[in-house]
Short mmCIF file of C-alpha atoms in Angstrom, two decimals:
data_model
loop_
_atom_site.label_atom_id
_atom_site.label_comp_id
_atom_site.label_asym_id
_atom_site.label_seq_id
_atom_site.Cartn_x
_atom_site.Cartn_y
_atom_site.Cartn_z
CA PRO A 1 0.00 0.00 0.00
CA GLN A 2 1.07 3.56 -0.71
CA GLY A 3 2.30 5.66 2.18
CA ILE A 4 4.66 5.29 5.11
CA GLY A 5 3.55 2.88 7.81
CA SER A 6 -0.03 2.10 8.70
CA PRO A 7 -2.70 4.84 8.81
CA SER A 8 -2.58 6.84 12.04
CA VAL A 9 -3.99 10.00 13.61
CA TYR A 10 -0.55 11.58 13.26
CA HIS A 11 -0.83 11.50 9.47
CA ALA A 12 -4.05 13.54 9.74
CA VAL A 13 -2.51 15.90 12.30
CA ILE A 14 0.44 16.75 10.05
CA VAL A 15 -1.83 17.40 7.06
CA ILE A 16 -3.98 19.83 9.08
CA PHE A 17 -1.00 21.57 10.68
CA LEU A 18 0.83 22.24 7.41
CA GLU A 19 -2.28 23.51 5.58
CA PHE A 20 -3.36 26.01 8.23
CA PHE A 21 0.19 27.02 9.10
CA ALA A 22 0.63 28.08 5.46
CA TRP A 23 -2.58 30.13 5.56
CA GLY A 24 -1.75 31.58 8.98
CA LEU A 25 1.49 33.03 7.62
CA LEU A 26 -0.59 35.09 5.17
CA THR A 27 -2.81 36.75 7.80
CA ALA A 28 -1.08 40.14 7.74
CA PRO A 29 -0.30 40.24 3.96
CA THR A 30 -3.90 39.29 3.14
CA LEU A 31 -5.29 42.22 5.13
CA VAL A 32 -3.02 44.63 3.24
CA VAL A 33 -3.72 43.14 -0.22
CA LEU A 34 -7.47 43.08 0.48
CA HIS A 35 -7.56 46.82 1.13
CA GLU A 36 -5.25 47.66 -1.76
CA THR A 37 -7.40 45.61 -4.17
CA PHE A 38 -10.77 46.93 -2.94
CA PRO A 39 -10.02 50.39 -1.48
CA LYS A 40 -13.60 51.65 -1.75
CA HIS A 41 -15.65 48.80 -0.28
CA THR A 42 -13.13 46.67 1.59
CA PHE A 43 -15.48 45.16 4.17
CA LEU A 44 -18.26 44.52 1.66
CA MET A 45 -15.95 42.68 -0.74
CA ASN A 46 -14.37 40.72 2.11
CA GLY A 47 -17.84 39.63 3.23
CA LEU A 48 -18.87 38.60 -0.28
CA ILE A 49 -15.64 36.61 -0.86
CA GLN A 50 -15.88 34.77 2.45
CA GLY A 51 -19.64 34.35 2.08
CA VAL A 52 -19.38 32.71 -1.35
CA LYS A 53 -16.61 30.45 -0.05
CA GLY A 54 -18.70 29.45 2.99
CA LEU A 55 -21.84 28.71 0.97
CA LEU A 56 -19.93 26.62 -1.56
CA SER A 57 -18.33 24.65 1.28
CA PHE A 58 -21.76 24.04 2.81
CA LEU A 59 -23.16 22.80 -0.50
CA SER A 60 -20.21 20.58 -1.43
CA ALA A 61 -19.25 19.00 1.92
CA PRO A 62 -21.86 16.17 1.88
CA LEU A 63 -21.02 15.24 -1.74
CA ILE A 64 -17.27 15.13 -1.10
CA GLY A 65 -17.88 13.11 2.07
CA ALA A 66 -20.03 10.62 0.17
CA LEU A 67 -17.50 10.33 -2.66
CA SER A 68 -14.66 9.74 -0.18
CA ASP A 69 -16.69 6.82 1.23
CA VAL A 70 -16.56 5.29 -2.25
CA TRP A 71 -13.16 6.27 -3.63
CA GLY A 72 -11.09 6.49 -0.47
CA ARG A 73 -9.80 9.29 1.74
CA LYS A 74 -6.30 9.85 0.36
CA SER A 75 -7.37 11.10 -3.05
CA PHE A 76 -9.79 13.58 -1.48
CA LEU A 77 -7.24 14.74 1.08
CA LEU A 78 -5.00 15.54 -1.88
CA LEU A 79 -7.84 17.25 -3.75
CA THR A 80 -9.04 19.42 -0.85
CA VAL A 81 -5.55 20.51 0.25
CA PHE A 82 -4.48 21.30 -3.34
CA PHE A 83 -7.49 23.48 -4.15
CA THR A 84 -7.61 25.11 -0.71
CA CYS A 85 -3.95 26.18 -1.05
CA ALA A 86 -4.10 26.98 -4.80
CA PRO A 87 -4.79 30.72 -4.25
CA ILE A 88 -1.64 31.27 -2.13
CA PRO A 89 0.92 31.97 -4.92
CA LEU A 90 -1.61 34.19 -6.73
CA MET A 91 -1.41 36.81 -3.97
CA LYS A 92 1.68 38.41 -5.56
CA ILE A 93 0.93 37.36 -9.14
CA SER A 94 -2.59 38.82 -9.44
CA PRO A 95 -4.62 39.93 -6.38
CA TRP A 96 -7.87 39.90 -8.37
CA TRP A 97 -7.35 36.26 -9.34
CA TYR A 98 -6.24 35.54 -5.77
CA PHE A 99 -9.59 36.59 -4.28
CA ALA A 100 -11.58 35.05 -7.14
CA VAL A 101 -9.90 31.66 -6.65
CA ILE A 102 -10.36 31.92 -2.86
CA SER A 103 -14.13 32.27 -3.25
CA VAL A 104 -14.38 29.42 -5.78
CA SER A 105 -12.07 27.19 -3.71
CA GLY A 106 -14.88 26.90 -1.19
CA VAL A 107 -16.11 23.95 -3.24
CA PHE A 108 -13.10 21.98 -1.99
CA ALA A 109 -12.39 23.82 1.30
CA VAL A 110 -13.62 20.89 3.39
CA THR A 111 -10.34 19.36 4.51
CA PHE A 112 -11.67 18.94 8.05
CA SER A 113 -14.55 16.75 6.85
CA VAL A 114 -12.20 14.36 5.06
CA VAL A 115 -9.66 14.39 7.92
CA PHE A 116 -12.32 13.48 10.49
CA ALA A 117 -13.56 10.67 8.24
CA TYR A 118 -9.92 9.51 7.97
CA VAL A 119 -9.63 9.50 11.76
CA ALA A 120 -12.92 7.61 12.11
CA ASP A 121 -11.65 4.88 9.80
CA ILE A 122 -8.64 4.10 11.98
CA THR A 123 -9.91 4.63 15.55
CA GLN A 124 -12.23 2.74 17.84
CA GLU A 125 -15.29 4.44 19.31
CA HIS A 126 -13.69 5.05 22.71
CA GLU A 127 -10.58 6.60 21.09
CA ARG A 128 -12.39 8.95 18.74
CA SER A 129 -13.04 11.91 21.02
CA MET A 130 -9.40 12.11 22.03
CA ALA A 131 -8.31 11.82 18.39
CA TYR A 132 -10.70 14.60 17.34
CA GLY A 133 -9.41 16.74 20.18
CA LEU A 134 -5.82 16.20 19.02
CA VAL A 135 -6.70 17.32 15.47
CA SER A 136 -8.53 20.41 16.77
CA ALA A 137 -5.69 21.32 19.12
CA THR A 138 -3.20 20.98 16.24
CA PHE A 139 -5.29 23.33 14.12
CA ALA A 140 -5.37 25.87 16.96
CA ALA A 141 -1.63 25.55 17.53
CA SER A 142 -0.88 26.27 13.86
CA LEU A 143 -2.90 29.49 13.95
CA VAL A 144 -1.48 30.56 17.31
CA THR A 145 2.08 30.62 15.95
CA SER A 146 1.93 31.29 12.21
CA PRO A 147 0.40 34.83 12.03
CA ALA A 148 3.13 36.17 14.32
CA ILE A 149 5.85 34.48 12.25
CA GLY A 150 4.34 35.82 9.02
CA ALA A 151 4.05 39.36 10.41
CA TYR A 152 7.70 39.33 11.57
CA LEU A 153 9.03 37.98 8.26
CA GLY A 154 6.91 40.46 6.31
CA ARG A 155 8.23 43.40 8.30
CA VAL A 156 11.89 42.33 8.04
CA TYR A 157 12.08 40.74 4.56
CA GLY A 158 8.88 41.81 2.80
CA ASP A 159 5.57 40.10 2.00
CA SER A 160 6.94 38.35 -1.10
CA LEU A 161 9.09 36.09 1.07
CA VAL A 162 6.06 35.24 3.22
CA VAL A 163 4.06 34.24 0.14
CA VAL A 164 6.94 32.10 -1.16
CA LEU A 165 7.31 30.41 2.24
CA ALA A 166 3.56 29.74 2.50
CA THR A 167 3.55 28.28 -1.03
CA ALA A 168 6.50 26.02 -0.15
CA ILE A 169 4.73 24.75 2.99
CA ALA A 170 1.55 24.07 0.97
CA LEU A 171 3.59 22.11 -1.60
CA LEU A 172 5.24 20.20 1.27
CA ASP A 173 1.78 19.28 2.54
CA ILE A 174 0.76 18.00 -0.91
CA CYS A 175 4.00 15.98 -1.22
CA PHE A 176 3.45 14.57 2.26
CA ILE A 177 -0.02 13.32 1.27
CA LEU A 178 1.32 11.82 -1.96
CA VAL A 179 4.31 10.08 -0.39
CA ALA A 180 3.63 9.45 3.29
CA VAL A 181 -0.13 9.26 3.91
CA PRO A 182 -1.55 5.72 3.53
CA GLU A 183 -5.16 5.08 2.57
CA SER A 184 -7.36 4.59 5.65
CA LEU A 185 -10.46 3.13 4.00
CA PRO A 186 -10.04 -0.65 3.59
CA GLU A 187 -10.11 -1.85 -0.01
CA LYS A 188 -12.87 -4.33 0.80
CA MET A 189 -15.15 -1.45 1.83
CA ARG A 190 -14.89 0.24 -1.56
CA PRO A 191 -16.60 -0.71 -4.85
CA ALA A 192 -14.43 -2.28 -7.53
CA SER A 193 -15.02 0.56 -9.97
CA TRP A 194 -15.23 4.35 -9.81
CA GLY A 195 -18.71 4.25 -11.27
CA ALA A 196 -20.43 3.41 -7.99
CA PRO A 197 -23.76 5.23 -7.61
CA ILE A 198 -24.10 8.09 -5.12
CA SER A 199 -27.66 8.79 -3.98
CA TRP A 200 -28.93 12.36 -3.95
CA GLU A 201 -29.79 12.13 -0.25
CA GLN A 202 -26.14 11.50 0.57
CA ALA A 203 -25.10 14.59 -1.38
CA ASP A 204 -28.01 16.84 -0.32
CA PRO A 205 -26.67 19.57 2.03
CA PHE A 206 -30.21 20.41 3.17
CA ALA A 207 -31.16 16.82 4.04
CA SER A 208 -30.45 17.21 7.75
CA LEU A 209 -32.06 20.68 7.93
CA LYS A 210 -35.37 19.28 6.65
CA LYS A 211 -35.78 17.33 9.92
CA VAL A 212 -35.39 20.39 12.18
CA GLY A 213 -39.11 20.90 12.85
CA GLN A 214 -39.87 17.29 13.81
CA ASP A 215 -39.17 17.85 17.51
CA SER A 216 -39.78 21.06 19.45
CA ILE A 217 -36.63 20.66 21.57
CA VAL A 218 -34.49 20.14 18.47
CA LEU A 219 -36.08 23.22 16.94
CA LEU A 220 -35.17 25.32 20.00
CA ILE A 221 -31.56 24.06 19.93
CA CYS A 222 -31.20 24.71 16.19
CA ILE A 223 -32.63 28.24 16.47
CA THR A 224 -30.21 28.94 19.32
CA VAL A 225 -27.28 27.70 17.24
CA PHE A 226 -28.34 29.73 14.20
CA LEU A 227 -28.85 33.01 16.08
CA SER A 228 -25.59 32.67 18.02
CA TYR A 229 -23.32 31.33 15.26
CA LEU A 230 -24.48 33.71 12.50
CA PRO A 231 -22.78 36.74 14.12
CA GLU A 232 -19.83 34.57 15.19
CA ALA A 233 -19.16 33.47 11.60
CA GLY A 234 -19.42 37.06 10.38
CA GLN A 235 -17.16 38.29 13.15
CA TYR A 236 -14.35 35.86 12.42
CA SER A 237 -14.43 36.74 8.72
CA SER A 238 -13.93 40.48 9.24
CA PHE A 239 -12.65 41.14 12.74
CA PHE A 240 -8.91 41.05 12.03
CA LEU A 241 -9.45 43.35 9.04
CA TYR A 242 -11.44 45.61 11.39
CA LEU A 243 -8.56 45.69 13.88
CA ARG A 244 -6.07 46.53 11.12
CA GLN A 245 -8.13 49.09 9.21
CA ILE A 246 -10.32 50.79 11.79
CA MET A 247 -8.63 50.31 15.17
CA GLY A 248 -5.15 50.97 13.80
CA PHE A 249 -3.52 47.71 14.98
CA SER A 250 -0.13 46.92 13.48
CA SER A 251 0.49 43.56 11.80
CA GLU A 252 2.37 42.39 14.91
CA SER A 253 -0.51 43.45 17.17
CA VAL A 254 -3.04 41.53 15.06
CA ALA A 255 -0.81 38.43 15.18
CA ALA A 256 -0.42 38.76 18.96
CA PHE A 257 -4.20 39.18 19.32
CA ILE A 258 -4.81 35.95 17.37
CA ALA A 259 -2.26 34.09 19.50
CA VAL A 260 -3.68 35.28 22.81
CA LEU A 261 -7.28 34.65 21.74
CA GLY A 262 -6.38 31.15 20.53
CA ILE A 263 -4.60 30.19 23.75
CA LEU A 264 -7.41 31.55 25.94
CA SER A 265 -10.02 29.73 23.81
CA ILE A 266 -8.19 26.42 24.23
CA ILE A 267 -8.10 26.92 28.01
CA ALA A 268 -11.78 27.92 28.07
CA GLN A 269 -12.89 24.91 26.00
CA THR A 270 -10.95 22.40 28.09
CA ILE A 271 -10.43 23.38 31.74
CA VAL A 272 -13.12 26.05 32.22
CA LEU A 273 -15.78 24.14 30.26
CA SER A 274 -15.18 20.98 32.28
CA LEU A 275 -15.46 22.87 35.59
CA LEU A 276 -18.63 24.70 34.53
CA MET A 277 -20.34 21.54 33.26
CA ARG A 278 -19.75 19.84 36.62
CA SER A 279 -20.67 22.82 38.79
CA ILE A 280 -23.61 24.62 37.14
CA GLY A 281 -24.88 22.05 34.63
CA ASN A 282 -25.16 21.83 30.88
CA LYS A 283 -27.95 24.30 30.15
CA ASN A 284 -26.57 26.98 32.48
CA THR A 285 -23.17 26.63 30.78
CA ILE A 286 -24.83 27.37 27.43
CA LEU A 287 -26.61 30.41 28.90
CA LEU A 288 -23.36 31.65 30.45
CA GLY A 289 -21.52 31.27 27.14
CA LEU A 290 -24.24 33.22 25.33
CA GLY A 291 -24.06 35.93 27.99
CA PHE A 292 -20.31 36.26 27.46
CA GLN A 293 -20.89 36.44 23.70
CA ILE A 294 -23.41 39.28 24.10
CA LEU A 295 -20.95 41.20 26.29
CA GLN A 296 -18.09 40.58 23.86
CA LEU A 297 -20.02 41.69 20.75
CA ALA A 298 -21.40 44.80 22.49
CA TRP A 299 -17.87 45.67 23.61
CA TYR A 300 -16.58 45.24 20.06
CA GLY A 301 -19.46 47.36 18.76
CA PHE A 302 -19.01 50.33 21.10
CA GLY A 303 -15.25 50.02 21.66
CA SER A 304 -13.23 52.85 20.17
CA GLU A 305 -9.79 52.22 21.69
CA PRO A 306 -7.32 49.34 21.19
CA TRP A 307 -7.31 48.35 24.88
CA MET A 308 -11.07 47.74 24.65
CA MET A 309 -10.48 45.23 21.86
CA TRP A 310 -7.97 43.33 24.02
CA ALA A 311 -10.37 43.23 26.96
CA ALA A 312 -13.25 42.09 24.75
CA GLY A 313 -10.99 39.40 23.26
CA ALA A 314 -10.61 37.82 26.70
CA VAL A 315 -14.41 37.73 26.99
CA ALA A 316 -14.60 36.24 23.46
CA ALA A 317 -12.48 33.30 24.61
CA MET A 318 -15.02 32.56 27.35
CA SER A 319 -17.89 32.75 24.84
CA SER A 320 -16.29 29.87 22.89
CA ILE A 321 -17.71 27.38 25.43
CA THR A 322 -21.21 27.70 23.94
CA PHE A 323 -21.00 25.28 21.01
CA PRO A 324 -19.17 22.47 22.88
CA ALA A 325 -21.83 22.77 25.60
CA VAL A 326 -24.61 22.55 22.98
CA SER A 327 -22.99 19.46 21.42
CA ALA A 328 -22.70 17.87 24.88
CA LEU A 329 -26.37 18.61 25.63
CA VAL A 330 -27.42 16.98 22.36
CA SER A 331 -25.21 13.93 22.88
CA ARG A 332 -26.56 13.42 26.40
CA THR A 333 -30.25 13.86 25.61
CA ALA A 334 -30.55 12.26 22.16
CA ASP A 335 -31.09 8.52 21.78
CA ALA A 336 -28.13 6.49 20.62
CA ASP A 337 -29.64 6.01 17.16
CA GLN A 338 -30.43 9.73 16.85
CA GLN A 339 -26.99 11.20 17.51
CA GLY A 340 -26.04 11.52 13.85
CA VAL A 341 -29.34 13.12 12.87
CA VAL A 342 -29.27 15.89 15.47
CA GLN A 343 -25.55 16.55 15.24
CA GLY A 344 -25.95 16.65 11.45
CA MET A 345 -28.61 19.35 11.80
CA ILE A 346 -26.35 21.49 13.98
CA THR A 347 -23.43 20.98 11.63
CA GLY A 348 -25.59 21.96 8.66
CA ILE A 349 -26.80 25.12 10.37
CA ARG A 350 -23.26 26.15 11.25
CA GLY A 351 -22.18 25.52 7.65
CA LEU A 352 -25.02 27.71 6.41
CA CYS A 353 -23.98 30.46 8.85
CA ASN A 354 -20.42 30.29 7.52
CA GLY A 355 -21.83 31.51 4.22
CA LEU A 356 -24.49 33.96 5.44
CA GLY A 357 -22.56 35.55 8.35
CA PRO A 358 -19.62 37.08 6.43
CA ALA A 359 -21.90 38.45 3.69
CA LEU A 360 -24.23 39.95 6.32
CA TYR A 361 -21.38 41.64 8.20
CA GLY A 362 -19.88 43.02 4.99
CA PHE A 363 -23.27 44.42 3.98
CA ILE A 364 -23.80 46.12 7.38
CA PHE A 365 -20.32 47.66 7.24
CA TYR A 366 -21.20 48.93 3.76
CA ILE A 367 -24.54 50.42 4.90
CA PHE A 368 -22.88 52.33 7.75
CA HIS A 369 -19.99 53.51 5.53
CA VAL A 370 -17.30 51.98 7.74
CA GLU A 371 -14.41 52.36 5.29
CA LEU A 372 -11.06 54.15 4.98
CA ASN A 373 -9.80 55.90 1.88
CA GLU A 374 -6.20 54.83 2.46
CA LEU A 375 -4.46 52.13 4.44
CA PRO A 376 -3.63 53.37 7.96
CA MET A 377 -0.04 52.85 9.07
CA PRO A 378 -0.06 52.99 12.88
CA GLU A 379 3.75 52.87 12.94
CA SER A 380 4.00 56.29 11.28
CA PRO A 381 2.92 59.61 12.81
CA SER A 382 0.63 60.43 9.89
CA GLY A 383 -1.14 57.07 10.23
CA GLY A 384 -1.74 57.61 13.92
CA SER A 385 -3.36 61.00 13.34
CA MET A 386 -5.56 59.58 10.58
CA VAL A 387 -6.85 56.80 12.86
CA THR A 388 -7.56 59.34 15.62
CA GLN A 389 -9.46 61.55 13.19
CA TYR A 390 -11.48 58.55 12.03
CA HIS A 391 -12.37 57.61 15.61
CA LEU A 392 -13.59 61.11 16.35
CA GLN A 393 -15.75 60.96 13.27
CA GLN A 394 -17.21 57.57 14.06
CA ASN A 395 -17.74 58.05 17.80
CA SER A 396 -20.86 60.07 17.07
CA ILE A 397 -22.44 56.94 15.57
CA ILE A 398 -21.20 53.41 16.40
CA PRO A 399 -17.62 52.27 15.71
CA GLY A 400 -18.62 48.69 14.87
CA PRO A 401 -22.31 48.43 13.86
CA PRO A 402 -22.27 44.75 12.74
CA PHE A 403 -21.03 43.67 16.17
CA LEU A 404 -23.93 45.48 17.83
CA PHE A 405 -26.33 43.72 15.45
CA GLY A 406 -24.65 40.45 16.43
CA ALA A 407 -25.18 41.19 20.12
CA CYS A 408 -28.92 41.62 19.47
CA SER A 409 -28.99 38.31 17.57
CA VAL A 410 -27.27 36.47 20.43
CA LEU A 411 -29.67 38.08 22.91
CA LEU A 412 -32.53 36.46 20.97
CA ALA A 413 -30.59 33.17 21.09
CA LEU A 414 -30.31 33.51 24.87
CA LEU A 415 -34.08 34.04 25.19
CA VAL A 416 -34.74 30.96 23.05
CA ALA A 417 -32.22 28.87 25.02
CA LEU A 418 -34.09 29.63 28.25
CA PHE A 419 -36.87 27.32 27.03
CA ILE A 420 -34.56 24.35 26.37
CA PRO A 421 -35.13 21.76 29.13
CA GLU A 422 -32.08 20.48 30.99
CA HIS A 423 -33.06 16.81 30.64
CA THR A 424 -35.18 15.41 27.84
CA ASN A 425 -35.18 12.74 25.15
CA LEU A 426 -34.91 14.05 21.62
CA ASN A 427 -37.00 12.21 19.07
CA VAL A 428 -36.18 12.88 15.43
CA ARG A 429 -37.15 9.78 13.53
CA SER A 430 -36.05 9.19 9.97
CA SER A 431 -35.75 5.89 8.17
CA ASN A 432 -32.96 7.20 5.98
CA TRP A 433 -30.80 8.94 8.58
CA LYS A 434 -28.09 6.26 8.46
CA LYS A 435 -27.82 6.62 4.72
CA HIS A 436 -27.52 10.38 5.10
CA CYS A 437 -24.82 10.04 7.74
CA GLY A 438 -22.85 7.91 5.30
CA SER A 439 -21.54 11.17 3.87
CA HIS A 440 -19.69 11.76 7.13
CA GLY A 441 -18.47 8.31 8.06
CA HIS A 442 -18.50 4.75 6.83
CA PRO A 443 -20.70 1.82 7.82
CA HIS A 444 -17.74 -0.19 9.06
CA SER A 445 -17.07 2.40 11.78
CA PRO A 446 -18.73 1.62 15.12
CA GLN A 447 -20.00 5.19 15.36
CA ALA A 448 -20.43 6.41 11.82
CA PRO A 449 -22.86 9.21 12.73
CA GLY A 450 -20.23 10.76 14.99
CA GLU A 451 -18.47 12.18 11.97
CA ALA A 452 -21.24 14.72 11.68
CA LYS A 453 -19.70 16.42 14.70
CA GLU A 454 -17.44 19.38 14.12
CA PRO A 455 -14.16 20.12 15.87
CA LEU A 456 -14.36 22.45 18.84
CA LEU A 457 -12.10 24.86 16.97
CA GLN A 458 -13.22 25.10 13.39
CA ASP A 459 -11.46 26.48 10.32
CA THR A 460 -12.71 29.99 10.94
CA ASN A 461 -12.88 30.09 14.70
CA VAL A 462 -9.41 31.22 15.77
#
C-alpha cells in the first residue's frame, strides 16, 4: 500500500498543521492586499468573498464526504488541500485572481470533513473523542504561531518572502499526502469501480435541515445555534481586518491578538468548560456562554480604543464554550440512534452560517460607511493621526455596527435557550438517517454518525 507505515492519527494531524500554518502566515499580507485591491468597499468585498466560499463549502461538503466513502480518503485529502492552497501563490501574481480563486475554492475547502472521516476509519469508538481533540488542538496551535511568524518575516524581509514560504509549505503538505499518507479506508469497503452510484440524499446539504421541525426541543436548539453562530461566523471573517483598518492595529498586534485569543479559547474549551459543566450544569453553561458572547459583541461594537479590543478578546475566549456545551447537551439527551441526525442538523446550520454571516457583516459595514480611503499605518505619525481623526468621526455613531447587530442576535438566542429543558429525550425519527450520515463516516465504523460532529475549533474560529 502507498504511504509510510499504517494509517494513524498523526498523518491527519500533520496534514492539518501544514495547511493552516501556510494560511496563517498570510494573515497580515492578506489584510493589506485586500484593502489595496478593494479600497472603496473593503469590508463589503471581504464579506462577499468569504460568504461565497462558505456557501460553496456548505453545498459541497456532503457530496465530497459521500465520494470519499466510495473512492477512499487519500485522493480527497489531496484534492481538498491542493485546491484550498491553490490561491496562495496568486497573492503576488494577481490579487484579483487571488480573491476570485479563494471564493471558488470553497467547493473543496472541506479538509476537516475528510480528515475526520480519515480519523474515524482508523480509531475505535472510545478513542475517537481524544483523536478529534488532538486534530482540533493541532489546528489551533498552527494558527497561534503562524500569524506572528508571518508578520515578523513580512516586516523584516517583505511580504513576497512570506508568500513564497507559504507556497512552499503548501507544496510540502501536498507531497506529504502523496508520499507518506496511507489510505485509511479498507479496499474491501470500496466498490471495484469508480462508477459506484451516489444517492442524492447523501449529497443533499439540506437533508439534515429538513428534519429540524420534527421535535420542538431540536427546533429550540437549532434556532439557538443559528442566532448565536451567524454573528460569530461574520465576526471571524472580518474582525482582524477591522482591527487593522479601523482600530489601527499593526500587523504584529493583530498576530499577537490571534495568538492570545487562541490560547485563551483552548483553556476555556478544556479546563473552564469541564469545571462549569460539573458545577452549574449543561444548560446553564450554554446560557453563560451566550451571555459572554453578548458582552463581547457589544464591547466590540461600542469600543473605540485598542485596549477595549484586548479586553473584549478575553471575553470572546469565554464565549467559545457555547458550542461544545450545545454538542454535549445533544449527545446526552438524544437517543443512541439519533446522535447523527441531530448533530448533522447542527453541523448543517453552522455551515449555512459560515456563508451567510460574512456576507451579512460586509453588507452592514457597507450600509454604515465603515471604510477608509487609504491604508492606515499605525507605525507612522501620519497614520496615527488619521486613525484618531477617524475615531472622532465615528464616535458620534457606532464604531462597529455589525457587532452590535450580532449582540442583538445572540440576545434572541439567549431568550430561546431559556426554554430548552435540561433533561429530555430528543426524538427525530427518519428511516434514511443512516444513509444520510454515510456522507460523514463509513458503515464499518462503530459510530459512523459521529463524523457529523465538528471540531471544537473550526477552520474559521481562531
